[in-house]
mmCIF file of C-alpha atoms and ligand atoms in Angstrom:
data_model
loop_
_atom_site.group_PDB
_atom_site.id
_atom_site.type_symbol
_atom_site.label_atom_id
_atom_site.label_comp_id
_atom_site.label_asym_id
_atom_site.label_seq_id
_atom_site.Cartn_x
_atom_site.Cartn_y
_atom_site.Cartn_z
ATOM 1 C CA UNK A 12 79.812 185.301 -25.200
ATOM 2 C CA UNK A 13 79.711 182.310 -23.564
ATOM 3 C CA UNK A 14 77.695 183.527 -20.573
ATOM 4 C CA UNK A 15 75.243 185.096 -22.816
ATOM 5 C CA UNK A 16 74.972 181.609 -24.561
ATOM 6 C CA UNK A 17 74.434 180.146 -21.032
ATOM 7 C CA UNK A 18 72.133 182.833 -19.778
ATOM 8 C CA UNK A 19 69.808 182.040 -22.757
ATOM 9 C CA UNK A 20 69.686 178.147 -22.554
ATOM 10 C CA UNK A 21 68.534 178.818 -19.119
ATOM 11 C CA UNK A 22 66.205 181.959 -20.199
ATOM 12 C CA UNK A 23 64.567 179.323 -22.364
ATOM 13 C CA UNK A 24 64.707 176.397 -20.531
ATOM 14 C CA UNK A 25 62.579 178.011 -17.547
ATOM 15 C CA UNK A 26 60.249 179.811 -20.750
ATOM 16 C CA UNK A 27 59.403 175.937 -21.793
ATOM 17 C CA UNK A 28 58.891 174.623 -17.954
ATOM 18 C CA UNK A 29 56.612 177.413 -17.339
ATOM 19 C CA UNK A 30 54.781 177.708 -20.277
ATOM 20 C CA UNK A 31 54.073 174.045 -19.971
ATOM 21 C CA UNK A 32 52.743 174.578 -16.191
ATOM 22 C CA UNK A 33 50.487 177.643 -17.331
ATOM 23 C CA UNK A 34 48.819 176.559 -20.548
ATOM 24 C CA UNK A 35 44.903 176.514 -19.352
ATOM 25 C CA UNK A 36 42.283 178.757 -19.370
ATOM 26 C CA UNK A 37 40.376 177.529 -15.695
ATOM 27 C CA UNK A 38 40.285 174.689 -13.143
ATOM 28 C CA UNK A 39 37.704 172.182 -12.472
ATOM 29 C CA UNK A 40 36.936 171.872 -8.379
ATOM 30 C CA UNK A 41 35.431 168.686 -8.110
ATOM 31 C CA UNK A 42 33.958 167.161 -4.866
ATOM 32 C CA UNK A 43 31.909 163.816 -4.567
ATOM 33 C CA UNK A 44 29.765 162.814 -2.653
ATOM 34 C CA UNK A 45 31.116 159.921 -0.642
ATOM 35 C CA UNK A 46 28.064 158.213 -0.181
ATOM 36 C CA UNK A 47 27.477 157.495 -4.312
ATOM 37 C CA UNK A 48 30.909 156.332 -4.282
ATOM 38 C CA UNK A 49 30.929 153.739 -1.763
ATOM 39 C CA UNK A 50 27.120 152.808 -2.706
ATOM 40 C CA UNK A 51 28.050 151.051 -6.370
ATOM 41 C CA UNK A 52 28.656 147.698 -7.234
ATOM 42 C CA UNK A 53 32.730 148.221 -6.787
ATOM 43 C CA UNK A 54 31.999 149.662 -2.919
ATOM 44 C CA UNK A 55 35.008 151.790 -1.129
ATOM 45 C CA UNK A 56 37.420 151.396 1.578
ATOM 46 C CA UNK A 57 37.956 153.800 4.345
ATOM 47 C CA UNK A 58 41.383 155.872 4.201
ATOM 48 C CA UNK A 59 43.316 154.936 7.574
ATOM 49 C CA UNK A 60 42.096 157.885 9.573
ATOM 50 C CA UNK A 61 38.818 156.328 9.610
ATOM 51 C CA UNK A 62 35.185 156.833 7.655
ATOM 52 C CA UNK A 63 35.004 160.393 6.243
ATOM 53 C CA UNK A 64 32.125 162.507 7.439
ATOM 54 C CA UNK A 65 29.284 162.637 5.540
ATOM 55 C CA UNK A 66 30.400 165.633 3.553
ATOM 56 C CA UNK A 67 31.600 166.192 0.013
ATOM 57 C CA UNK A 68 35.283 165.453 -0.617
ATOM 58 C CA UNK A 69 37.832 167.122 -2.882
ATOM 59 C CA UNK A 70 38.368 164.887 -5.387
ATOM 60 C CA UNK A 71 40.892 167.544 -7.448
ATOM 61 C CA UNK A 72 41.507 170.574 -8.740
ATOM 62 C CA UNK A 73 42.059 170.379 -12.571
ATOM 63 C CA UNK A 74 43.859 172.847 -14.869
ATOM 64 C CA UNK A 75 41.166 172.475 -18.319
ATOM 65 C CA UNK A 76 40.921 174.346 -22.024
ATOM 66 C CA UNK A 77 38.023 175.959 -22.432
ATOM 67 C CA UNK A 78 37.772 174.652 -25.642
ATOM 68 C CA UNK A 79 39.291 171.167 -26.575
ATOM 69 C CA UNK A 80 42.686 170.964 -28.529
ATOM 70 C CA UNK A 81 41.797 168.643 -31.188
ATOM 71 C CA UNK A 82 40.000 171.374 -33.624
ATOM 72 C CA UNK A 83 35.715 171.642 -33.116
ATOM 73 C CA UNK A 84 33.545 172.279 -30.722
ATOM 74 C CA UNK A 85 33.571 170.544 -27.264
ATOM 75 C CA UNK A 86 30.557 168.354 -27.224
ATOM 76 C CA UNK A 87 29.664 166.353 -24.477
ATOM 77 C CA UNK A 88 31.302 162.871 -24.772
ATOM 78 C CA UNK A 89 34.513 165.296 -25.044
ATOM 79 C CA UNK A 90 34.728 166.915 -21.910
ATOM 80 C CA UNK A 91 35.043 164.159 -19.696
ATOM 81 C CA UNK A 92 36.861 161.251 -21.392
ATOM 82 C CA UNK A 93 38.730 164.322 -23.703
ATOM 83 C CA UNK A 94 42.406 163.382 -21.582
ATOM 84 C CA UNK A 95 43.217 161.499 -25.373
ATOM 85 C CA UNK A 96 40.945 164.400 -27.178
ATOM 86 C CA UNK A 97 43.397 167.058 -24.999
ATOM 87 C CA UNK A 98 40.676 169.119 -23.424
ATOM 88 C CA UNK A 99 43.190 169.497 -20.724
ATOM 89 C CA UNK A 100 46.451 169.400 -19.763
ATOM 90 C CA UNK A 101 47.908 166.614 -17.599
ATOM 91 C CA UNK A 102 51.359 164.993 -16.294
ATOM 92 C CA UNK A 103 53.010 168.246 -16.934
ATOM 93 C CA UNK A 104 56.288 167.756 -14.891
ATOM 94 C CA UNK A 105 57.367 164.075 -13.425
ATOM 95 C CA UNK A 106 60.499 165.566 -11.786
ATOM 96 C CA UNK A 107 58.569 167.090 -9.397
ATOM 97 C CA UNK A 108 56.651 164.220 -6.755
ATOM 98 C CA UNK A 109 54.239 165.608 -4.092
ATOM 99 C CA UNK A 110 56.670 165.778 -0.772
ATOM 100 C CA UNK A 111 54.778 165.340 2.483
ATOM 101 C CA UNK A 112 57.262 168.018 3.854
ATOM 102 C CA UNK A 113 55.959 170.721 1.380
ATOM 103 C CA UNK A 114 52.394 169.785 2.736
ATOM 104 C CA UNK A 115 53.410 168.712 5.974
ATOM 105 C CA UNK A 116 50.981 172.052 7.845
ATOM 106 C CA UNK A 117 47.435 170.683 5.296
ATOM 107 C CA UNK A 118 47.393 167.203 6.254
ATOM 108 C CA UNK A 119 44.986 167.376 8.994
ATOM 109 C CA UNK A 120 42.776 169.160 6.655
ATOM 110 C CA UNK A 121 43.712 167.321 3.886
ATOM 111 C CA UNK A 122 42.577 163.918 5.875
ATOM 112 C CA UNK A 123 39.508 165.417 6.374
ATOM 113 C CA UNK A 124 38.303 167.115 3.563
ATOM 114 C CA UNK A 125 40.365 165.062 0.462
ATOM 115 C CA UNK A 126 39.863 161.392 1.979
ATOM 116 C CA UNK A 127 40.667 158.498 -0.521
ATOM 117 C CA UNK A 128 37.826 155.914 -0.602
ATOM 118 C CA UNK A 129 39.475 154.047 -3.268
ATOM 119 C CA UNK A 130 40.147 150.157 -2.800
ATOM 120 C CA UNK A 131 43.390 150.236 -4.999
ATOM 121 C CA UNK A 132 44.933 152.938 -2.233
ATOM 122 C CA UNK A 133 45.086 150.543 0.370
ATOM 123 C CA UNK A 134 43.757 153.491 3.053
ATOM 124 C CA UNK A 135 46.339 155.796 2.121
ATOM 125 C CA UNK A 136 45.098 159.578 1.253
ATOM 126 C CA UNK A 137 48.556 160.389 0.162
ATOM 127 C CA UNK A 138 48.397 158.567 -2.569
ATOM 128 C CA UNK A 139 45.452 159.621 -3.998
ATOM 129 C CA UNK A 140 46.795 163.318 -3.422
ATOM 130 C CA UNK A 141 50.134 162.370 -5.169
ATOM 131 C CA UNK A 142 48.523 161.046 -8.352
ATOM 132 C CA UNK A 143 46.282 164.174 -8.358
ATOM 133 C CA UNK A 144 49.424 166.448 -7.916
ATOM 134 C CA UNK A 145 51.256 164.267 -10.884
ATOM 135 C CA UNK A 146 48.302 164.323 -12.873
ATOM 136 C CA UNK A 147 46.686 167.788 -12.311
ATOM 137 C CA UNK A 148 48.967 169.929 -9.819
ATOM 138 C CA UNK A 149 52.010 169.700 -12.224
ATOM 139 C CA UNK A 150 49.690 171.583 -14.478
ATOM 140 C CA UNK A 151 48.750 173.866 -12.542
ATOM 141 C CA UNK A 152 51.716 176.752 -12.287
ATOM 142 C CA UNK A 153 50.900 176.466 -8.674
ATOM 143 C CA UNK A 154 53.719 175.123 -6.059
ATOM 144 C CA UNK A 155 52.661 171.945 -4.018
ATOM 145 C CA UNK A 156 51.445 173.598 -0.982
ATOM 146 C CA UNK A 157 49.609 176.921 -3.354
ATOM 147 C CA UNK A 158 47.758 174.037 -4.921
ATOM 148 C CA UNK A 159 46.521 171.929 -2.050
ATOM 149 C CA UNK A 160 45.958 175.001 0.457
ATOM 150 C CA UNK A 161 43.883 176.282 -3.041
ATOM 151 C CA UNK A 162 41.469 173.373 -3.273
ATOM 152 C CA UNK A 163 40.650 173.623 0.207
ATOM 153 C CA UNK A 164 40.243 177.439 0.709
ATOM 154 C CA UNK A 165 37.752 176.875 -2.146
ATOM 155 C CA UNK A 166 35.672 174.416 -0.349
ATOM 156 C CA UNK A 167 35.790 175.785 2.810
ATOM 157 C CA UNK A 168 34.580 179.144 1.573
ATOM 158 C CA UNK A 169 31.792 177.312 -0.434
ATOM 159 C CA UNK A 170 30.479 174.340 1.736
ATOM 160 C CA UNK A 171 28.352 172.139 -0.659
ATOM 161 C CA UNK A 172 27.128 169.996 2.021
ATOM 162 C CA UNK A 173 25.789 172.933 4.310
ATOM 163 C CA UNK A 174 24.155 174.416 1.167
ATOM 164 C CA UNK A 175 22.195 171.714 0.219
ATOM 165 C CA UNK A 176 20.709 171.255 3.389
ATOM 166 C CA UNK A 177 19.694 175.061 4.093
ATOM 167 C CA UNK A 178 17.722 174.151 0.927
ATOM 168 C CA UNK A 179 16.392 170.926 2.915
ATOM 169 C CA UNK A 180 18.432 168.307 0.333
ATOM 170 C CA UNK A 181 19.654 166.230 2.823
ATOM 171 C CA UNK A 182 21.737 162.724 2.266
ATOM 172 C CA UNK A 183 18.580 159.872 2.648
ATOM 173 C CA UNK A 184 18.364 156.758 1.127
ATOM 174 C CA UNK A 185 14.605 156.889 0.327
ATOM 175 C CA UNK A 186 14.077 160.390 -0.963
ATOM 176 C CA UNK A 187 14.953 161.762 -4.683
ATOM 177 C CA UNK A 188 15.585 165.488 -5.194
ATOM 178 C CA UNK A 189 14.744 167.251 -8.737
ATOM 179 C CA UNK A 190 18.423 167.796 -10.328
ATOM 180 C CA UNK A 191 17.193 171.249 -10.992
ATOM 181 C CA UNK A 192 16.840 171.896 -7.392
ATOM 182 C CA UNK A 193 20.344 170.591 -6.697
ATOM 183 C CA UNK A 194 21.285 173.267 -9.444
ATOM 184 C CA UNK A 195 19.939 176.009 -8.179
ATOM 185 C CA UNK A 196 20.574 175.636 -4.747
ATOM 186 C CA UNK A 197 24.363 175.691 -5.329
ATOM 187 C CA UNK A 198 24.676 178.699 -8.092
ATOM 188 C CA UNK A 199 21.873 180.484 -5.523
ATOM 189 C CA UNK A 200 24.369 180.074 -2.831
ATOM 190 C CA UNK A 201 27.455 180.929 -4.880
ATOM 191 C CA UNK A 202 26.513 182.680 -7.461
ATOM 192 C CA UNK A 203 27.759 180.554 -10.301
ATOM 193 C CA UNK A 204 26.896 177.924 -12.405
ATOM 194 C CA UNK A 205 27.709 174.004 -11.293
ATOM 195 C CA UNK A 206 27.651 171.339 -13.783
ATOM 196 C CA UNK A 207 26.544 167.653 -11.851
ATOM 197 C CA UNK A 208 27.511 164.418 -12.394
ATOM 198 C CA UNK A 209 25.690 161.482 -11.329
ATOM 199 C CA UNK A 210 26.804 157.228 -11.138
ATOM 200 C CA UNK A 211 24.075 154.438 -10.298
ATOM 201 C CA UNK A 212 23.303 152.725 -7.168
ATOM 202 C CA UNK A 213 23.314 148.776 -7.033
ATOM 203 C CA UNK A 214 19.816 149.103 -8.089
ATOM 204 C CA UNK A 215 20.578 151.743 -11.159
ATOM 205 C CA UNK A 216 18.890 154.161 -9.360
ATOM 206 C CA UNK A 217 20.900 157.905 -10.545
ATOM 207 C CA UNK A 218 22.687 159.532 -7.521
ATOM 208 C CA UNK A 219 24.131 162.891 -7.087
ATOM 209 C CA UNK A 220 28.131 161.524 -7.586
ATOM 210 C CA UNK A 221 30.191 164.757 -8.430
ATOM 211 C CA UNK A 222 30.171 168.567 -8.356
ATOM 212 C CA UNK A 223 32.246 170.298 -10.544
ATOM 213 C CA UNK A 224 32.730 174.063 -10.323
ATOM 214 C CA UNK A 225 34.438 176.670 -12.291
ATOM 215 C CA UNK A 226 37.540 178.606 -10.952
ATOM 216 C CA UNK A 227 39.904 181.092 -12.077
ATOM 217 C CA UNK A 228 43.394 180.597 -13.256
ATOM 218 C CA UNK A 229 44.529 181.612 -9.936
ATOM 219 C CA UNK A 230 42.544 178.848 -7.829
ATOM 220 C CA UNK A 231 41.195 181.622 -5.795
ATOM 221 C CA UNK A 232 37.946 182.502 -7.232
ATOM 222 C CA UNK A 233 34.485 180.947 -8.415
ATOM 223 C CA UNK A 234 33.601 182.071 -12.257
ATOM 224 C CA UNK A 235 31.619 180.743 -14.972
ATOM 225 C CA UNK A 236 32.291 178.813 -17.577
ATOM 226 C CA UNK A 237 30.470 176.639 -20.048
ATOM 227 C CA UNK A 238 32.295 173.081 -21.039
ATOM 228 C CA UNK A 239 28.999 170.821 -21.387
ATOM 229 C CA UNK A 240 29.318 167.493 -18.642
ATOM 230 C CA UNK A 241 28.380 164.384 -19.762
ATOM 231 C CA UNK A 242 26.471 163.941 -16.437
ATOM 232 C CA UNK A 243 24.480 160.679 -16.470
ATOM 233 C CA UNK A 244 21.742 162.204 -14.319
ATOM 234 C CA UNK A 245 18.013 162.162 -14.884
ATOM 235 C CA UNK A 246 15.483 164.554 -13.326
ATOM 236 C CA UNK A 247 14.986 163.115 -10.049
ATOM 237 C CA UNK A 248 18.748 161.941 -8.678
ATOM 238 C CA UNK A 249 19.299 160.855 -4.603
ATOM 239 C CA UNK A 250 21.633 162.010 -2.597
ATOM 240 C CA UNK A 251 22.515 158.828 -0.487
ATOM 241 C CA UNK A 252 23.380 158.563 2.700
ATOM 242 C CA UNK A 253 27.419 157.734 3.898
HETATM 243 P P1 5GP B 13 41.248 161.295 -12.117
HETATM 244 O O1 5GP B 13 39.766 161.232 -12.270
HETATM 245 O O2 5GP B 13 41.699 162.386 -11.193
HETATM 246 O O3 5GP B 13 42.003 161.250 -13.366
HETATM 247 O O4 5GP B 13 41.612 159.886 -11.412
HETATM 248 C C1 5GP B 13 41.228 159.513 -10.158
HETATM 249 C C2 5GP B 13 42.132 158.367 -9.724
HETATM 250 O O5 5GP B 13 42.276 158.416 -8.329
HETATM 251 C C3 5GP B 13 41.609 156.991 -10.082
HETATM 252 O O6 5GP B 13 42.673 156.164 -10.485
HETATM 253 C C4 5GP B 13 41.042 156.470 -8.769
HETATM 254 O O7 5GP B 13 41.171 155.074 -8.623
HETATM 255 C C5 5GP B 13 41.936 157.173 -7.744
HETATM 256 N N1 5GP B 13 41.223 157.474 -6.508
HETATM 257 C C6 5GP B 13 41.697 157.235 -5.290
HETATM 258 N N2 5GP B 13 40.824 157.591 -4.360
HETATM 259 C C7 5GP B 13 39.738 158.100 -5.006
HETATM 260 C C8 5GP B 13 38.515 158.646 -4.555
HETATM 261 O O8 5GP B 13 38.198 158.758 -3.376
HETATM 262 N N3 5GP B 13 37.664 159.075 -5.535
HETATM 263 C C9 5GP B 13 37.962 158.993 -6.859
HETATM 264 N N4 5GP B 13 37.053 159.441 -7.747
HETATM 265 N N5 5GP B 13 39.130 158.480 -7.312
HETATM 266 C C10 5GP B 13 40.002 158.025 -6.380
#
């Protein structure tokens, strides 16, 4: 009796920890574009390693609902401040830190394609990957190293930077490339849609800031899916150079 009492406190203790971990319907990959984050009036800093390349960088991988938890329709205000509106899930387990040892065979990669340029990290990477992990990982029913080896299959297999320039959008700080180009370029060369997000230059100018694409619940594949951005982009965005 009091082994079958024990054996289902446990049963349901691991039901609650997983169900927490698995409750989302797709991830968000989101890259940026280094240059349109060092380019505003708050500027960067340069991880320890050294600059970045001039190449997108992970910024996460992010478990989301496809539709938001607070009742209605997900409009666009919603899907990108919705953390308070629960569009997604978030801090799902704080018993579980990111370990460099679980990670310990990615951080070359990591360095170079998930660089912090974030001020308040004082040139340390790790910490922006251990807030993502708290944040977003813990969500994600994936272990530590599942997760970060995910995110970077994913943009490995589906090189933003190299795409835009076969399609001759190339980082300058003079030219401005129709958003629609942008667009097409990427679901051309993946096959799925991309929603864009742009910030403003010193002088306001719009600038190509963040890619977000859809993937499955698995972090292994590209799909659709249709949460509307707010994307503060107009027609003709730049794509600055880093
Ligand atoms: P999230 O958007 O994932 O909720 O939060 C991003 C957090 O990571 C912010 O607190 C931001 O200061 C920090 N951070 C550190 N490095 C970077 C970086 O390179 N890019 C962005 N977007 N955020 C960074």
């Amino acid at each position: 009796m009091k082994l079958a009492l024990s054996f289902a406190l446990l049963l349901s203790l691991v039901l609650a920890v997983s169900s927490t971990a698995e409750e989302f319907d797709f991830f968000y990959l989101v890259q940026q574009w280094p240059g349109s984050f060092c380019d505003t009036e708050q500027g960067c800093c340069f991880p320890s390693t050294g600059k970045p390349a001039a190449d997108f960088g992970i910024h996460g991988l992010w478990p989301n609902y496809a539709v938001c938890r607070t009742g209605g329709e997900p409009d666009a205000e919603f899907s990108i401040v919705g953390a308070r509106k629960k569009c997604w899930p978030e801090y799902c387990n704080d018993d579980n830190p990111l370990s460099l040892l679980e990670i310990k065979d990615l951080l070359k990669p990591l360095d170079r394609n998930w660089p912090s340029l974030s001020c308040k990290n004082g040139g340390q990477s790790m910490r922006f990957w251990s807030y993502e992990w708290r944040k977003h990982g813990t969500c994600s029913g994936l272990d530590q190293h599942d997760y970060f080896e995910a995110a970077l299959a994913l943009k490995s297999r589906h090189n933003l930077t190299a795409i835009l320039a076969s399609a001759g959008i190339v980082p300058s700080d003079s030219r401005t490339y129709f958003l629609s180009s942008i667009r097409d370029a990427i679901s051309d060369a993946t096959g799925f849609a991309v929603n864009l997000e742009c910030n403003r230059d010193e002088s306001s100018e719009a600038q190509l800031f963040q890619v977000y694409q859809c993937v499955d619940r698995d972090g292994k594949e590209l799909i659709d899916c249709t949460l509307p951005m707010r994307s503060k982009c107009t027609d003709r965005v730049k794509l600055p150079s880093f």
